[in-house]
mmCIF file of C-alpha atoms and ligand atoms in Angstrom:
data_model
loop_
_atom_site.group_PDB
_atom_site.id
_atom_site.type_symbol
_atom_site.label_atom_id
_atom_site.label_comp_id
_atom_site.label_asym_id
_atom_site.label_seq_id
_atom_site.Cartn_x
_atom_site.Cartn_y
_atom_site.Cartn_z
ATOM 1 C CA MET A 3 44.753 -11.725 55.827
ATOM 2 C CA ALA A 4 45.286 -7.980 55.887
ATOM 3 C CA LEU A 5 43.551 -5.358 53.784
ATOM 4 C CA VAL A 6 44.914 -5.483 50.248
ATOM 5 C CA THR A 7 45.118 -3.116 47.305
ATOM 6 C CA THR A 8 43.242 -3.982 44.128
ATOM 7 C CA LYS A 9 46.402 -4.756 42.201
ATOM 8 C CA GLU A 10 46.470 -8.541 42.566
ATOM 9 C CA MET A 11 42.712 -8.965 42.407
ATOM 10 C CA PHE A 12 42.574 -7.029 39.170
ATOM 11 C CA LYS A 13 45.368 -9.047 37.653
ATOM 12 C CA ARG A 14 43.434 -12.227 38.405
ATOM 13 C CA ALA A 15 40.135 -10.680 37.281
ATOM 14 C CA TYR A 16 41.683 -9.664 33.935
ATOM 15 C CA LYS A 17 43.289 -13.011 33.326
ATOM 16 C CA GLU A 18 40.385 -15.143 34.513
ATOM 17 C CA HIS A 19 37.636 -12.944 32.994
ATOM 18 C CA PHE A 20 35.640 -12.031 36.048
ATOM 19 C CA SER A 21 34.960 -8.725 37.816
ATOM 20 C CA VAL A 22 35.431 -7.699 41.411
ATOM 21 C CA GLY A 23 32.305 -6.117 42.903
ATOM 22 C CA ALA A 24 32.788 -2.736 44.528
ATOM 23 C CA PHE A 25 29.875 -2.368 46.903
ATOM 24 C CA ASN A 26 28.870 0.955 48.398
ATOM 25 C CA VAL A 27 28.108 0.383 52.088
ATOM 26 C CA ASP A 28 26.275 2.948 54.211
ATOM 27 C CA ASN A 29 26.289 1.426 57.672
ATOM 28 C CA LEU A 30 27.629 -1.439 59.712
ATOM 29 C CA GLU A 31 24.883 -3.827 58.547
ATOM 30 C CA THR A 32 25.532 -3.304 54.886
ATOM 31 C CA LEU A 33 29.295 -3.659 55.498
ATOM 32 C CA GLN A 34 28.713 -6.960 57.344
ATOM 33 C CA ALA A 35 26.405 -8.183 54.595
ATOM 34 C CA VAL A 36 28.982 -7.561 51.846
ATOM 35 C CA ILE A 37 31.833 -9.050 53.831
ATOM 36 C CA GLU A 38 29.834 -12.185 54.686
ATOM 37 C CA ALA A 39 28.803 -12.577 51.059
ATOM 38 C CA ALA A 40 32.451 -12.403 50.044
ATOM 39 C CA ALA A 41 33.446 -14.916 52.701
ATOM 40 C CA GLU A 42 30.659 -17.366 51.760
ATOM 41 C CA THR A 43 31.370 -17.205 48.063
ATOM 42 C CA LYS A 44 35.184 -16.963 48.404
ATOM 43 C CA SER A 45 35.208 -13.769 46.382
ATOM 44 C CA PRO A 46 37.624 -10.888 46.442
ATOM 45 C CA VAL A 47 35.705 -7.728 47.302
ATOM 46 C CA ILE A 48 36.030 -3.946 47.313
ATOM 47 C CA ILE A 49 34.290 -1.933 50.028
ATOM 48 C CA ALA A 50 33.425 1.437 48.450
ATOM 49 C CA ILE A 51 33.120 4.357 50.816
ATOM 50 C CA THR A 52 32.018 7.879 49.821
ATOM 51 C CA GLU A 53 33.007 10.993 51.644
ATOM 52 C CA ASN A 54 29.446 11.281 53.135
ATOM 53 C CA VAL A 55 29.811 7.723 54.514
ATOM 54 C CA ILE A 56 33.087 8.665 56.154
ATOM 55 C CA LYS A 57 31.311 11.556 57.821
ATOM 56 C CA TYR A 58 28.418 9.280 58.904
ATOM 57 C CA PHE A 59 30.634 6.541 60.325
ATOM 58 C CA GLY A 60 33.538 8.582 61.661
ATOM 59 C CA ILE A 61 36.927 7.553 60.307
ATOM 60 C CA ALA A 62 38.038 5.607 63.416
ATOM 61 C CA TYR A 63 34.816 3.590 63.537
ATOM 62 C CA LEU A 64 35.137 2.868 59.883
ATOM 63 C CA ARG A 65 38.766 1.782 60.041
ATOM 64 C CA HIS A 66 38.164 -0.504 62.964
ATOM 65 C CA ALA A 67 34.974 -1.961 61.476
ATOM 66 C CA ILE A 68 36.905 -2.959 58.373
ATOM 67 C CA GLU A 69 39.711 -4.440 60.437
ATOM 68 C CA ALA A 70 37.141 -6.378 62.396
ATOM 69 C CA ALA A 71 35.611 -7.650 59.151
ATOM 70 C CA VAL A 72 39.002 -8.889 57.889
ATOM 71 C CA GLU A 73 39.840 -10.435 61.303
ATOM 72 C CA THR A 74 36.446 -12.202 61.494
ATOM 73 C CA TYR A 75 36.231 -13.611 58.002
ATOM 74 C CA GLY A 76 39.782 -13.594 56.592
ATOM 75 C CA VAL A 77 38.377 -12.171 53.302
ATOM 76 C CA GLU A 78 40.429 -10.530 50.555
ATOM 77 C CA VAL A 79 39.211 -6.977 50.818
ATOM 78 C CA ALA A 80 40.250 -3.576 49.512
ATOM 79 C CA LEU A 81 39.038 -0.433 51.201
ATOM 80 C CA HIS A 82 38.328 2.121 48.528
ATOM 81 C CA LEU A 83 37.324 5.781 48.463
ATOM 82 C CA ASP A 84 34.532 6.198 45.876
ATOM 83 C CA HIS A 85 34.332 9.487 43.954
ATOM 84 C CA GLY A 86 36.911 11.486 45.828
ATOM 85 C CA LYS A 87 36.184 14.989 44.719
ATOM 86 C CA SER A 88 39.298 16.677 45.957
ATOM 87 C CA ILE A 89 43.005 15.986 46.380
ATOM 88 C CA GLU A 90 42.563 16.566 50.115
ATOM 89 C CA ILE A 91 39.958 13.843 50.667
ATOM 90 C CA CYS A 92 42.130 11.366 48.711
ATOM 91 C CA LYS A 93 45.182 12.196 50.797
ATOM 92 C CA TYR A 94 43.089 11.903 53.955
ATOM 93 C CA CYS A 95 41.963 8.440 53.007
ATOM 94 C CA VAL A 96 45.525 7.378 52.010
ATOM 95 C CA ASP A 97 46.633 8.463 55.483
ATOM 96 C CA ASN A 98 43.780 6.624 57.188
ATOM 97 C CA GLY A 99 44.189 3.072 56.025
ATOM 98 C CA PHE A 100 42.383 3.044 52.666
ATOM 99 C CA THR A 101 44.175 0.806 50.166
ATOM 100 C CA SER A 102 42.615 2.361 47.082
ATOM 101 C CA VAL A 103 41.246 5.809 46.263
ATOM 102 C CA MET A 104 39.310 7.231 43.360
ATOM 103 C CA ILE A 105 40.006 10.789 42.378
ATOM 104 C CA ASP A 106 37.079 11.990 40.302
ATOM 105 C CA ALA A 107 38.200 15.145 38.493
ATOM 106 C CA SER A 108 36.132 14.211 35.392
ATOM 107 C CA ALA A 109 34.159 17.435 35.648
ATOM 108 C CA TYR A 110 37.305 19.381 34.772
ATOM 109 C CA ASP A 111 38.874 19.586 31.335
ATOM 110 C CA PHE A 112 41.360 16.938 30.181
ATOM 111 C CA GLU A 113 44.519 18.835 31.259
ATOM 112 C CA GLU A 114 43.159 19.720 34.697
ATOM 113 C CA ASN A 115 41.871 16.150 35.223
ATOM 114 C CA ILE A 116 45.419 14.919 34.492
ATOM 115 C CA ARG A 117 47.040 17.488 36.811
ATOM 116 C CA ILE A 118 44.744 16.663 39.743
ATOM 117 C CA THR A 119 44.892 12.927 39.191
ATOM 118 C CA LYS A 120 48.698 12.943 38.930
ATOM 119 C CA GLU A 121 49.084 14.709 42.243
ATOM 120 C CA VAL A 122 46.918 12.059 43.909
ATOM 121 C CA VAL A 123 48.831 9.252 42.222
ATOM 122 C CA GLU A 124 52.202 10.588 43.416
ATOM 123 C CA TYR A 125 50.978 10.863 46.999
ATOM 124 C CA ALA A 126 49.156 7.541 47.046
ATOM 125 C CA HIS A 127 51.817 5.473 45.333
ATOM 126 C CA ALA A 128 54.490 6.708 47.724
ATOM 127 C CA LYS A 129 52.392 5.084 50.457
ATOM 128 C CA GLY A 130 51.504 1.874 48.577
ATOM 129 C CA VAL A 131 47.932 2.873 47.760
ATOM 130 C CA VAL A 132 46.412 2.456 44.272
ATOM 131 C CA VAL A 133 44.427 5.083 42.333
ATOM 132 C CA GLU A 134 41.369 4.969 40.050
ATOM 133 C CA SER A 135 40.391 8.001 37.982
ATOM 134 C CA GLU A 136 37.529 8.759 35.555
ATOM 135 C CA LEU A 137 37.478 9.930 31.964
ATOM 136 C CA GLY A 138 34.184 10.956 30.431
ATOM 137 C CA ALA A 139 31.123 11.527 32.617
ATOM 138 C CA ILE A 140 28.883 8.941 33.977
ATOM 139 C CA ALA A 141 25.286 10.205 33.988
ATOM 140 C CA GLY A 142 22.910 10.205 36.904
ATOM 141 C CA ILE A 143 22.649 11.412 40.402
ATOM 142 C CA GLU A 144 24.289 9.762 43.365
ATOM 143 C CA GLU A 145 24.680 11.768 46.510
ATOM 144 C CA ASP A 146 26.539 14.884 45.465
ATOM 145 C CA ILE A 147 27.294 13.628 41.993
ATOM 146 C CA ASP A 148 25.054 15.299 39.459
ATOM 147 C CA VAL A 149 25.923 14.914 35.850
ATOM 148 C CA ASN A 150 23.217 16.347 33.653
ATOM 149 C CA ASP A 151 23.854 14.487 30.481
ATOM 150 C CA LYS A 152 21.102 11.912 30.260
ATOM 151 C CA TYR A 153 23.101 9.257 28.414
ATOM 152 C CA GLY A 154 26.506 10.265 29.725
ATOM 153 C CA ARG A 155 29.375 11.697 27.774
ATOM 154 C CA PHE A 156 31.145 8.584 26.661
ATOM 155 C CA THR A 157 34.846 8.121 27.222
ATOM 156 C CA HIS A 158 36.730 8.866 24.045
ATOM 157 C CA PRO A 159 39.016 5.949 23.149
ATOM 158 C CA ASP A 160 41.531 8.379 21.622
ATOM 159 C CA ASP A 161 42.154 9.954 25.077
ATOM 160 C CA VAL A 162 42.762 6.860 27.195
ATOM 161 C CA VAL A 163 46.408 6.078 26.454
ATOM 162 C CA GLU A 164 47.557 9.641 27.071
ATOM 163 C CA PHE A 165 45.476 9.872 30.240
ATOM 164 C CA VAL A 166 46.744 6.622 31.710
ATOM 165 C CA THR A 167 50.389 7.248 30.773
ATOM 166 C CA ARG A 168 50.550 10.817 31.980
ATOM 167 C CA THR A 169 48.710 10.227 35.278
ATOM 168 C CA GLY A 170 50.180 6.800 36.187
ATOM 169 C CA ILE A 171 46.784 5.567 37.478
ATOM 170 C CA ASP A 172 46.134 1.896 38.269
ATOM 171 C CA SER A 173 42.605 1.613 36.885
ATOM 172 C CA LEU A 174 40.305 3.730 34.708
ATOM 173 C CA ALA A 175 36.568 4.349 35.131
ATOM 174 C CA ILE A 176 34.942 4.674 31.754
ATOM 175 C CA ALA A 177 31.602 6.015 30.575
ATOM 176 C CA ILE A 178 29.941 3.642 28.150
ATOM 177 C CA GLY A 179 26.253 4.103 29.085
ATOM 178 C CA THR A 180 25.886 3.211 32.692
ATOM 179 C CA ALA A 181 24.458 5.789 35.085
ATOM 180 C CA HIS A 182 24.355 6.381 38.849
ATOM 181 C CA GLY A 183 21.302 5.968 41.001
ATOM 182 C CA ALA A 184 17.939 4.209 40.667
ATOM 183 C CA TYR A 185 16.668 6.294 37.746
ATOM 184 C CA LYS A 186 19.277 5.535 35.131
ATOM 185 C CA PHE A 187 16.986 5.573 32.132
ATOM 186 C CA LYS A 188 13.678 7.105 31.088
ATOM 187 C CA PRO A 189 10.629 4.848 31.608
ATOM 188 C CA GLY A 190 10.401 2.541 28.641
ATOM 189 C CA GLN A 191 13.919 3.293 27.471
ATOM 190 C CA LYS A 192 16.144 0.258 26.718
ATOM 191 C CA PRO A 193 19.444 0.151 28.596
ATOM 192 C CA GLN A 194 22.290 -0.024 26.162
ATOM 193 C CA LEU A 195 25.967 -0.318 26.940
ATOM 194 C CA ARG A 196 28.418 0.769 24.242
ATOM 195 C CA PHE A 197 30.423 -2.401 23.878
ATOM 196 C CA ASP A 198 31.889 -0.947 20.702
ATOM 197 C CA ILE A 199 33.539 1.804 22.706
ATOM 198 C CA LEU A 200 34.638 -0.708 25.306
ATOM 199 C CA ASP A 201 36.295 -2.794 22.572
ATOM 200 C CA GLU A 202 38.155 0.208 21.287
ATOM 201 C CA ILE A 203 39.396 1.270 24.744
ATOM 202 C CA GLU A 204 40.455 -2.305 25.461
ATOM 203 C CA GLU A 205 42.413 -2.477 22.276
ATOM 204 C CA LYS A 206 44.274 0.731 23.178
ATOM 205 C CA LEU A 207 45.002 -0.403 26.759
ATOM 206 C CA PRO A 208 45.690 -4.117 26.655
ATOM 207 C CA GLY A 209 45.936 -5.637 30.113
ATOM 208 C CA PHE A 210 44.732 -2.475 31.858
ATOM 209 C CA PRO A 211 41.882 -2.777 34.370
ATOM 210 C CA LEU A 212 38.697 -0.803 33.514
ATOM 211 C CA VAL A 213 35.940 0.131 35.908
ATOM 212 C CA LEU A 214 32.173 0.383 35.444
ATOM 213 C CA HIS A 215 30.275 2.754 37.728
ATOM 214 C CA GLY A 216 26.507 3.012 37.953
ATOM 215 C CA SER A 217 25.987 -0.736 37.528
ATOM 216 C CA SER A 218 23.043 -1.543 39.778
ATOM 217 C CA SER A 219 20.495 -3.733 38.071
ATOM 218 C CA VAL A 220 17.597 -2.480 40.252
ATOM 219 C CA PRO A 221 15.919 -5.891 40.754
ATOM 220 C CA GLN A 222 12.199 -5.320 40.131
ATOM 221 C CA SER A 223 11.134 -7.623 42.995
ATOM 222 C CA ARG A 224 13.125 -5.428 45.422
ATOM 223 C CA LEU A 225 11.633 -2.275 44.002
ATOM 224 C CA ALA A 226 8.136 -3.840 44.266
ATOM 225 C CA LEU A 227 8.726 -4.597 47.950
ATOM 226 C CA VAL A 228 9.527 -0.972 48.677
ATOM 227 C CA ASN A 229 6.330 0.189 47.018
ATOM 228 C CA GLN A 230 4.150 -2.669 48.369
ATOM 229 C CA TYR A 231 4.901 -1.440 51.865
ATOM 230 C CA GLY A 232 4.250 2.235 51.508
ATOM 231 C CA GLY A 233 7.253 3.348 49.447
ATOM 232 C CA GLN A 234 6.866 5.676 46.568
ATOM 233 C CA MET A 235 9.730 4.852 44.250
ATOM 234 C CA LYS A 236 9.141 5.547 40.609
ATOM 235 C CA GLU A 237 9.677 3.106 37.786
ATOM 236 C CA ALA A 238 13.386 2.306 37.736
ATOM 237 C CA ILE A 239 15.397 0.456 35.156
ATOM 238 C CA GLY A 240 18.896 -0.892 35.921
ATOM 239 C CA ILE A 241 21.709 -2.348 33.899
ATOM 240 C CA PRO A 242 20.798 -5.869 32.764
ATOM 241 C CA GLU A 243 22.866 -8.516 34.532
ATOM 242 C CA SER A 244 23.800 -10.196 31.219
ATOM 243 C CA MET A 245 25.540 -6.959 30.111
ATOM 244 C CA LEU A 246 27.570 -6.807 33.296
ATOM 245 C CA THR A 247 28.652 -10.410 32.859
ATOM 246 C CA GLU A 248 29.663 -9.626 29.251
ATOM 247 C CA ALA A 249 31.651 -6.598 30.515
ATOM 248 C CA SER A 250 33.370 -8.865 33.047
ATOM 249 C CA HIS A 251 34.548 -11.045 30.226
ATOM 250 C CA HIS A 252 36.140 -7.963 28.700
ATOM 251 C CA SER A 253 38.692 -5.762 30.549
ATOM 252 C CA VAL A 254 36.213 -4.565 33.091
ATOM 253 C CA CYS A 255 37.724 -5.719 36.393
ATOM 254 C CA LYS A 256 35.653 -3.681 38.865
ATOM 255 C CA ILE A 257 31.910 -3.137 38.847
ATOM 256 C CA ASN A 258 30.269 -0.587 41.202
ATOM 257 C CA VAL A 259 26.965 -1.264 42.916
ATOM 258 C CA GLY A 260 25.290 0.894 45.527
ATOM 259 C CA THR A 261 21.642 1.451 44.648
ATOM 260 C CA ASP A 262 20.767 -2.232 44.741
ATOM 261 C CA LEU A 263 21.963 -2.479 48.372
ATOM 262 C CA ARG A 264 19.930 0.601 49.356
ATOM 263 C CA VAL A 265 16.734 -0.545 47.660
ATOM 264 C CA THR A 266 17.056 -4.090 49.096
ATOM 265 C CA PHE A 267 17.733 -2.843 52.679
ATOM 266 C CA THR A 268 14.948 -0.278 52.544
ATOM 267 C CA GLY A 269 12.377 -2.770 51.167
ATOM 268 C CA GLU A 270 12.983 -5.214 54.009
ATOM 269 C CA ILE A 271 12.746 -2.515 56.658
ATOM 270 C CA ARG A 272 9.567 -1.111 55.151
ATOM 271 C CA LYS A 273 8.047 -4.567 55.092
ATOM 272 C CA PHE A 274 8.931 -5.131 58.735
ATOM 273 C CA PHE A 275 7.524 -1.795 59.903
ATOM 274 C CA PHE A 276 4.399 -2.333 57.903
ATOM 275 C CA THR A 277 3.712 -5.904 58.976
ATOM 276 C CA GLN A 278 4.900 -5.658 62.559
ATOM 277 C CA PRO A 279 4.000 -2.168 63.721
ATOM 278 C CA GLN A 280 4.058 -3.182 67.356
ATOM 279 C CA GLU A 281 7.782 -3.986 67.305
ATOM 280 C CA TYR A 282 10.455 -1.624 68.459
ATOM 281 C CA GLU A 283 13.547 -3.857 68.799
ATOM 282 C CA ILE A 284 16.135 -2.519 66.406
ATOM 283 C CA ARG A 285 17.880 -5.838 65.682
ATOM 284 C CA LYS A 286 14.523 -7.396 64.697
ATOM 285 C CA TYR A 287 14.336 -5.232 61.596
ATOM 286 C CA THR A 288 18.009 -4.756 60.814
ATOM 287 C CA THR A 289 18.621 -8.488 60.776
ATOM 288 C CA PRO A 290 16.318 -9.398 57.840
ATOM 289 C CA ALA A 291 17.482 -6.318 55.927
ATOM 290 C CA ARG A 292 21.096 -7.393 56.415
ATOM 291 C CA THR A 293 20.360 -10.952 55.363
ATOM 292 C CA ALA A 294 18.528 -9.791 52.221
ATOM 293 C CA VAL A 295 21.513 -7.612 51.217
ATOM 294 C CA LYS A 296 23.911 -10.492 51.816
ATOM 295 C CA GLU A 297 21.852 -12.832 49.636
ATOM 296 C CA MET A 298 21.574 -10.242 46.847
ATOM 297 C CA VAL A 299 25.342 -9.567 46.911
ATOM 298 C CA LYS A 300 26.131 -13.307 46.917
ATOM 299 C CA GLU A 301 23.957 -13.773 43.861
ATOM 300 C CA LYS A 302 25.861 -11.032 42.068
ATOM 301 C CA MET A 303 29.210 -12.538 42.972
ATOM 302 C CA GLU A 304 28.176 -16.021 41.890
ATOM 303 C CA LYS A 305 26.028 -15.366 38.802
ATOM 304 C CA VAL A 306 26.813 -11.895 37.456
ATOM 305 C CA PHE A 307 30.427 -10.913 38.215
ATOM 306 C CA GLU A 308 31.560 -14.542 38.428
ATOM 307 C CA SER A 309 33.990 -13.664 41.177
ATOM 308 C CA ALA A 310 33.011 -16.582 43.418
ATOM 309 C CA GLY A 311 35.893 -18.914 44.116
ATOM 310 C CA HIS A 312 38.443 -16.349 42.940
ATOM 311 C CA ALA A 313 39.680 -15.016 46.288
ATOM 312 C CA ALA A 314 43.405 -15.141 46.874
ATOM 313 C CA LYS A 315 44.436 -18.578 48.147
HETATM 314 P P1 13P B 27 24.661 2.467 41.239
HETATM 315 O O1 13P B 27 24.018 3.763 41.563
HETATM 316 O O2 13P B 27 24.218 1.908 39.925
HETATM 317 O O3 13P B 27 24.529 1.456 42.316
HETATM 318 O O4 13P B 27 26.221 2.776 41.070
HETATM 319 C C1 13P B 27 27.047 2.949 42.196
HETATM 320 C C2 13P B 27 28.368 3.605 41.834
HETATM 321 O O5 13P B 27 28.761 3.601 40.718
HETATM 322 C C3 13P B 27 29.161 4.185 42.873
HETATM 323 O O6 13P B 27 30.317 4.830 42.368
#
């Protein structure tokens, strides 16, 4: 199986009421963990790569690592640029083997967002690559993304049809209360997704795949492991898994998760360093971290996004 776009997986996800996980990977171990989880659960999967990760890996390493993953496991995988902030980075990824790109021009006004998105769509579609864009702003901080609104500026249902029609995008990231990073909500605050807005958007765009960013659930046991072994993470509240499953039963076809991988990987490495300070073999501590990420991702695929068993036959 070769790398695929998200087109067919989203069609299936929409029809069969599941979501495809888009997992942010940061290094080879997290990439391997996600790909193995997809292979073991027979899930379609999206590998989400930020511009900083491209810089960290190097584009050639990244391209060949993904090819190796597909060759080794025969998984149905899309390679996706997450939060492309410029037309240039989107074009660069289209030219370098990505099958899907996100242009995030949501910080601009509506007309400028449309203009920028449209230019990316024209370039990408000519080369068989699909495009995601964002309307509204998803709160939180992730890498260079810093949106100050605490609860996000929700996507206005009245804008979606015009935005999708004029840009020609393939999927739409919406703001309904999720947020990037570990600290999505104030301590004690109850996470709330605006399913009423989702319903309205869905009604206006029947059959159209929607995307949820900022969807880590921040498992408390994983957070506790970080802090048990010398970490100093603050109280962190994620998006409840039941809400993500509910969104998957709606038109949400793609759910983004990055923080959960980072917290899981970090916790295992901290534990190893703390409990085995005499060790210096790199593989001895990357192996349990990779395994823990794989198990966590598998659980999401099986129990939360319900994508297990839905890979292309
Ligand atoms: P989290 O920070 O909730 O993992 O979200 C990741 C994301 O949306 C990447 O675009």
